[in-house]
Short mmCIF file of C-alpha atoms in Angstrom, two decimals:
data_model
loop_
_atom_site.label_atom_id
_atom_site.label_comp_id
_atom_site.label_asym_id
_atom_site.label_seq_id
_atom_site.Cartn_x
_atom_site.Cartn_y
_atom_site.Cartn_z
CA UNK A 1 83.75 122.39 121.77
CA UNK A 2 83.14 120.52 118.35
CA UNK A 3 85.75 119.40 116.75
CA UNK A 4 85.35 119.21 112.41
CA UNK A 5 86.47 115.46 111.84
CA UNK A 6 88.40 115.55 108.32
CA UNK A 7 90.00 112.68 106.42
CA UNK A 8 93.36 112.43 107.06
CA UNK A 9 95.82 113.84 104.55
CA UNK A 10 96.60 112.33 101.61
CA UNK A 11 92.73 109.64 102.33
CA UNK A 12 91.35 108.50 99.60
CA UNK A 13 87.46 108.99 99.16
CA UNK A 14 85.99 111.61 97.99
CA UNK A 15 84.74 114.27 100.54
CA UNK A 16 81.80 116.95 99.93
CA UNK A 17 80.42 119.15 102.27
CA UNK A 18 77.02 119.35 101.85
CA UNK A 19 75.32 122.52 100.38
CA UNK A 20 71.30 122.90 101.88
CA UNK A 21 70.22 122.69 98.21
CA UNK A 22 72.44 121.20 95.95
CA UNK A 23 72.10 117.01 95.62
CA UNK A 24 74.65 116.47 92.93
CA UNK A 25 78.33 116.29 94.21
CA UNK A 26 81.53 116.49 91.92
CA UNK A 27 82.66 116.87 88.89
CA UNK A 28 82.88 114.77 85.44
CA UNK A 29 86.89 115.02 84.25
CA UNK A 30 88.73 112.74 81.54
CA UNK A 31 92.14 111.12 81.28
CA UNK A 32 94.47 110.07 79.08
CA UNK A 33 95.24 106.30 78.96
CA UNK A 34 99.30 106.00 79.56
CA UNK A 35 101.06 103.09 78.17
CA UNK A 36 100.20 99.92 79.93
CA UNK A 37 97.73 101.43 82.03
CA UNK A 38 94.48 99.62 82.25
CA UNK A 39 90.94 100.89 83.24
CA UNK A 40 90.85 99.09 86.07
CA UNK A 41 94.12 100.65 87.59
CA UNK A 42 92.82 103.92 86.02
CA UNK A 43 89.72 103.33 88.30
CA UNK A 44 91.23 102.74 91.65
CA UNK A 45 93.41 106.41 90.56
CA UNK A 46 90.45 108.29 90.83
CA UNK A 47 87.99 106.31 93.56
CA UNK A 48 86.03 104.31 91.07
CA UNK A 49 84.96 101.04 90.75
CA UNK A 50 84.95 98.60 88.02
CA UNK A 51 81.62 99.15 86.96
CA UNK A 52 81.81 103.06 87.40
CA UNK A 53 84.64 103.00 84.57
CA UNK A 54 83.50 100.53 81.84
CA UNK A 55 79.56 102.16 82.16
CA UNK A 56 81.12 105.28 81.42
CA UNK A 57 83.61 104.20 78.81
CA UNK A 58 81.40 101.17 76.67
CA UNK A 59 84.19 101.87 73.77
CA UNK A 60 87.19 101.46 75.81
CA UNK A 61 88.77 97.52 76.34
CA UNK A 62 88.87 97.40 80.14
CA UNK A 63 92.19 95.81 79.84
CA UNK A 64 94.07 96.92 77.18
CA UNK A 65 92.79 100.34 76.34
CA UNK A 66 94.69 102.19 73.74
CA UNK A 67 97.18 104.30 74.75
CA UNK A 68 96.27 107.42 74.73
CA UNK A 69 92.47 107.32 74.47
CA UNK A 70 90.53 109.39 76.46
CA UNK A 71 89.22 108.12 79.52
CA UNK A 72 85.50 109.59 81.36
CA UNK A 73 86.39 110.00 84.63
CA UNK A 74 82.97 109.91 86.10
CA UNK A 75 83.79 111.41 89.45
CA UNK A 76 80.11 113.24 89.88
CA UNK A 77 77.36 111.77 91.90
CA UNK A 78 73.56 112.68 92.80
CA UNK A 79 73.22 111.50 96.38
CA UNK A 80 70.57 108.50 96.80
CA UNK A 81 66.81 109.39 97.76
CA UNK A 82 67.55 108.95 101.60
CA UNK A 83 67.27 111.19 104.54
CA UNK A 84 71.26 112.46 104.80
CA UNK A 85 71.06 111.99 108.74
CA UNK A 86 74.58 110.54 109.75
CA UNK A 87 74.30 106.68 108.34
CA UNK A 88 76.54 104.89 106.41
CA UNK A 89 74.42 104.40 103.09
CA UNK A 90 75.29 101.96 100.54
CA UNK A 91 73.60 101.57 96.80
CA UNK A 92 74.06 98.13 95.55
CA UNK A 93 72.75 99.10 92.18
CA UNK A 94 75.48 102.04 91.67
CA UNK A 95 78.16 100.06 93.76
CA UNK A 96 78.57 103.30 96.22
CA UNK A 97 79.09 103.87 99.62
CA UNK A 98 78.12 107.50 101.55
CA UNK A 99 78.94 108.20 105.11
CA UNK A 100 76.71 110.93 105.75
CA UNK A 101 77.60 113.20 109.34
CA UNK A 102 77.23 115.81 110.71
CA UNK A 103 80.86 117.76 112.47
CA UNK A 104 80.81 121.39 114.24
CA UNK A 105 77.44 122.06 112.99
CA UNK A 106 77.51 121.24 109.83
CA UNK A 107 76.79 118.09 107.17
CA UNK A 108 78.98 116.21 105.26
CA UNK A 109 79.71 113.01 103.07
CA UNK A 110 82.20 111.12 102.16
CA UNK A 111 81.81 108.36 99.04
CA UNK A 112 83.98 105.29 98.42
CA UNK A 113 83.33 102.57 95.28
CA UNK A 114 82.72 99.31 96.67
CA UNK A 115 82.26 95.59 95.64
CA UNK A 116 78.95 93.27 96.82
CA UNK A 117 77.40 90.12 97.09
CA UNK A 118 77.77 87.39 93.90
CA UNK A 119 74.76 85.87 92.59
CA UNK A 120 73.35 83.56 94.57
CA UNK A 121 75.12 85.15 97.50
CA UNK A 122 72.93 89.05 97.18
CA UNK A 123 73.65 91.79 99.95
CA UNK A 124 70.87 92.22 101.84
CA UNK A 125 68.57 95.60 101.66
CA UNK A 126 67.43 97.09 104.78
CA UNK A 127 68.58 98.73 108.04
CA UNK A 128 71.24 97.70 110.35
CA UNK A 129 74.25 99.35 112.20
CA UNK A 130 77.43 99.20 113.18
CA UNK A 131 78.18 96.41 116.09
CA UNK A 132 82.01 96.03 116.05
CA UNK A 133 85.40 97.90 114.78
CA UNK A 134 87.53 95.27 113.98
CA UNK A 135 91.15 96.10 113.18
CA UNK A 136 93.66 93.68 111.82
CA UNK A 137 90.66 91.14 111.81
CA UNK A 138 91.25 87.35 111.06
CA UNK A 139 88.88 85.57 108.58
CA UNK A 140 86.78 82.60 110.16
CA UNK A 141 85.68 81.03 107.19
CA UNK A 142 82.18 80.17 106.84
CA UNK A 143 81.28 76.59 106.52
CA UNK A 144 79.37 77.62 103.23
CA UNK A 145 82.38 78.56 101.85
CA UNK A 146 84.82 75.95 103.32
CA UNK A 147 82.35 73.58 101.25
CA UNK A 148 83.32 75.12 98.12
CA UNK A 149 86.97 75.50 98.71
CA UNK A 150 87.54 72.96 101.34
CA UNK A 151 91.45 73.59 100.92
CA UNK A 152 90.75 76.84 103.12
CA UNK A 153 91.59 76.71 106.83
CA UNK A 154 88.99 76.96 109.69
CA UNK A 155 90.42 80.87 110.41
CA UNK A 156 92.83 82.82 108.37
CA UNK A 157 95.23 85.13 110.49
CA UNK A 158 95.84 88.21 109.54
CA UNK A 159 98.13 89.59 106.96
CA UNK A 160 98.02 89.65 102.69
CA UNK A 161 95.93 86.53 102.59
CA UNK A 162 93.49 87.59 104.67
CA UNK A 163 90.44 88.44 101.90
CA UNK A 164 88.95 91.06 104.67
CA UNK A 165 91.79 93.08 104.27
CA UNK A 166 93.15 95.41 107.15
CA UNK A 167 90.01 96.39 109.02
CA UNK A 168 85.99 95.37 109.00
CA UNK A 169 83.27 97.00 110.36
CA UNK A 170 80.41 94.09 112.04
CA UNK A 171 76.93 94.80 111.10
CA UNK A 172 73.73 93.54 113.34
CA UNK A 173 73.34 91.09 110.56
CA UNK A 174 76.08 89.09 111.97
CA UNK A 175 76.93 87.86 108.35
CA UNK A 176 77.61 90.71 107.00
CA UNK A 177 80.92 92.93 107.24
CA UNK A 178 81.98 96.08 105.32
CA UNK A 179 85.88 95.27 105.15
CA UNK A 180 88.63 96.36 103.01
CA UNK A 181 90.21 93.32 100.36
CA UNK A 182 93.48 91.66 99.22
CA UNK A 183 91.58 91.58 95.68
CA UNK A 184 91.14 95.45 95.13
CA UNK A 185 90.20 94.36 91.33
CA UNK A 186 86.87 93.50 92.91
CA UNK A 187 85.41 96.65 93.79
CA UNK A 188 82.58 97.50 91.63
CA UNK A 189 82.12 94.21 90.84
CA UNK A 190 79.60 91.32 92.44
CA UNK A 191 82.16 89.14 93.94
CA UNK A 192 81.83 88.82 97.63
CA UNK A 193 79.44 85.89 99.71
CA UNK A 194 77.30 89.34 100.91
CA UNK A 195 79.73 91.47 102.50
CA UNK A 196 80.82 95.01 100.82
CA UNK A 197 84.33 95.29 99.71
CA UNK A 198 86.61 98.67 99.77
CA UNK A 199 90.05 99.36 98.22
CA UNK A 200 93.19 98.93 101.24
CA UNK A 201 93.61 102.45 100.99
CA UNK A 202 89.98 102.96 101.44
CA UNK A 203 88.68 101.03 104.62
CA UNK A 204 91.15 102.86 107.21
CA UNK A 205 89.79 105.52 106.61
CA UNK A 206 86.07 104.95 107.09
CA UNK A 207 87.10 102.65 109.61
CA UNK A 208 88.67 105.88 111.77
CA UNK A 209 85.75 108.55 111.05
CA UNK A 210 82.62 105.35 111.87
CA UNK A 211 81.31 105.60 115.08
CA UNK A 212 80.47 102.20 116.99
CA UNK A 213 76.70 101.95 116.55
CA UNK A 214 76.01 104.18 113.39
CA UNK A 215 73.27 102.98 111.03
CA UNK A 216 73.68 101.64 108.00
CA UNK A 217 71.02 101.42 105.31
CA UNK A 218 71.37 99.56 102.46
CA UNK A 219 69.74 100.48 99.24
CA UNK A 220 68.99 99.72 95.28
CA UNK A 221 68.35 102.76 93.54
CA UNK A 222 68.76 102.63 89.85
CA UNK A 223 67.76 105.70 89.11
CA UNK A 224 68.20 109.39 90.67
CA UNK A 225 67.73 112.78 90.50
CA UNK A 226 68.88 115.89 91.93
CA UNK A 227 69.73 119.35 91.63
CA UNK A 228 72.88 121.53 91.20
CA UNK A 229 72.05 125.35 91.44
CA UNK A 230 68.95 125.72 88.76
CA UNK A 231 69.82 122.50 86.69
CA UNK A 232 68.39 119.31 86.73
CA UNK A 233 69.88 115.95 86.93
CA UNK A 234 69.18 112.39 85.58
CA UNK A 235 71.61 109.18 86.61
CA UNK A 236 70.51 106.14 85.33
CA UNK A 237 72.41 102.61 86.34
CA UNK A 238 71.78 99.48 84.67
CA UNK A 239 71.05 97.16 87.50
CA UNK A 240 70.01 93.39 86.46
CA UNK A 241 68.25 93.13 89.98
CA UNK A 242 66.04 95.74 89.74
CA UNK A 243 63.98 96.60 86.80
CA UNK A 244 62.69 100.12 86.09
CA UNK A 245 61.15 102.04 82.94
CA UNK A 246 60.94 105.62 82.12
CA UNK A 247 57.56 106.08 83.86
CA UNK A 248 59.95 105.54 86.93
CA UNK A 249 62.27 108.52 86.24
CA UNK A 250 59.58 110.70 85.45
CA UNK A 251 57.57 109.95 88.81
CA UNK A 252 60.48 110.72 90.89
CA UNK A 253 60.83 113.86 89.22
CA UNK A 254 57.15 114.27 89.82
CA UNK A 255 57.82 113.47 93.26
CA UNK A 256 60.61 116.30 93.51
CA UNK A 257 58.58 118.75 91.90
CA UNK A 258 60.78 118.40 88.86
CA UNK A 259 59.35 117.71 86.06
CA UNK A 260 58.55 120.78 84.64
CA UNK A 261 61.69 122.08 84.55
CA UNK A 262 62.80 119.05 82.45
CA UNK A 263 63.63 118.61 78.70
CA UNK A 264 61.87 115.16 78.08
CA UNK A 265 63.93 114.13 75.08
CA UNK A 266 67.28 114.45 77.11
CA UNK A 267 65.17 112.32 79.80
CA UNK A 268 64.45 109.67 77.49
CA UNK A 269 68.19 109.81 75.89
CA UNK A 270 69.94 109.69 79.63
CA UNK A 271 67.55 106.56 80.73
CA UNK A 272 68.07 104.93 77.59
CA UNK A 273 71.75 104.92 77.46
CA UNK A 274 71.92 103.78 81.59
CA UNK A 275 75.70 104.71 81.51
CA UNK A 276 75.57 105.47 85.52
CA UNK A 277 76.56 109.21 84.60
CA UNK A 278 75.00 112.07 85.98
CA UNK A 279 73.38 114.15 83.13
CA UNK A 280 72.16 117.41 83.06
CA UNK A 281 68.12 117.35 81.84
CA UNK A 282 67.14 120.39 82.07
CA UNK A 283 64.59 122.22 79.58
#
């Protein structure tokens, strides 16, 4: 007997299941800033990253927003061009990770903001998997960074110093962890040495539903397209690593079989303004 593996209650994440159709998941809301609040606690309220709430709110001072302004709460996704067989998927240009399975027959994803590699220090694209569940890991520093801050120790124990936070997940690039942080305000940001940063609250609970051994594919995709019920969908990030042009979002609408059923001026509009917000194109 199958057993339908939910988040526990009260997770964070945000959890879809998966219509056969439908490749846009969520919903757009707004908020109203309350005093002291800043975007980037706003942000971690709602499962967004840094760079999910300033691309959607270019008007809005990421630290001292005016109290009561309205806030975009872009909580809407299209899922990334890749086959939705279970995989963890991560898309360095949108700052996103999917967990894509599959529990008592039927498909489902769950999506968590997370921070990546600093210049210099890039997350790698490609395919791994999962080689090791680590819980309550200690940090062995790298000598790479021990050169930088040579104040660090050789291993850091557990505990609130620790920067991989309460649980990390091994990849078969041996450099490379997906691990929860003691600096949450650097999730949707480039700030790690290559590894992929999620909120404390966050990395439990991928930690619990990740099988030993799942594969992980690692992605930039600026742009994307999908479909929710007859409507089309543009979302365009602006990624400094990967350049694209509009001749890009129209072939993969070509490539869907989407093109005709799109207004091209709201095409042009939603590429040009690259605010990382699914819009709807349709003609």
């Amino acid at each position: 007997m199958l057993t339908l593996i939910l988040p526990p209650a009260g997770a964070k994440g945000e959890f879809f299941s998966l219509a056969p159709s439908d490749t846009v998941e969520g919903a757009i809301k707004t908020y109203t800033v309350q005093k002291g609040e800043s975007l980037i606690e706003i942000a971690r309220k709602f499962e967004l990253g840094y760079n999910e709430i300033t691309e959607a709110n270019p008007g809005l001072d990421p630290f001292v927003p005016e109290e009561g302004a309205t806030v975009t709460i872009p909580t809407m996704w299209i899922l990334p061009d890749v086959e939705t067989s279970e995989r963890i998927l991560i898309n360095l240009s949108e700052f996103r990770l999917y967990y894509f399975f599959e529990s008592g027959g039927s498909p489902f994803v769950e999506t968590f903001p997370i921070g990546i590699g600093s210049e210099g220090h890039y997350t790698p694209v490609g395919e791994f998997k999962v080689t090791e569940k680590i819980a309550n890991p200690a940090w062995h520093v790298p000598e790479s960074i021990r050169l930088e801050k040579p104040e660090l120790p050789p291993v850091v124990p557990p505990g609130p110093d620790n920067p991989l936070g309460t649980h990390a997940l091994r990849l078969s690039d041996q450099s490379i962890l997906i691990h929860g942080t003691n600096r949450p305000f650097a999730v949707g940001r480039m700030a790690s040495h290559g590894c992929i940063r999620l909120y404390p609250e966050d990395i439990p609970i991928l930690f619990t539903l990740v099988p030993n051994g799942v594969r992980v594919t690692i992605v930039r995709q600026p742009i994307k397209v999908g479909i929710q019920g007859d409507r089309v969908y543009l979302e365009v990030h602006n990624d400094p690593y990967t350049e694209v042009t509009l001749s890009d979002a129209a072939a993969l609408l070509i490539k869907r079989g989407l093109l005709g059923k799109t207004d091209v001026t709201k095409l042009r509009k939603t590429f040009e303004k690259k605010d990382g917000i699914p819009t709807d194109i349709s003609n």
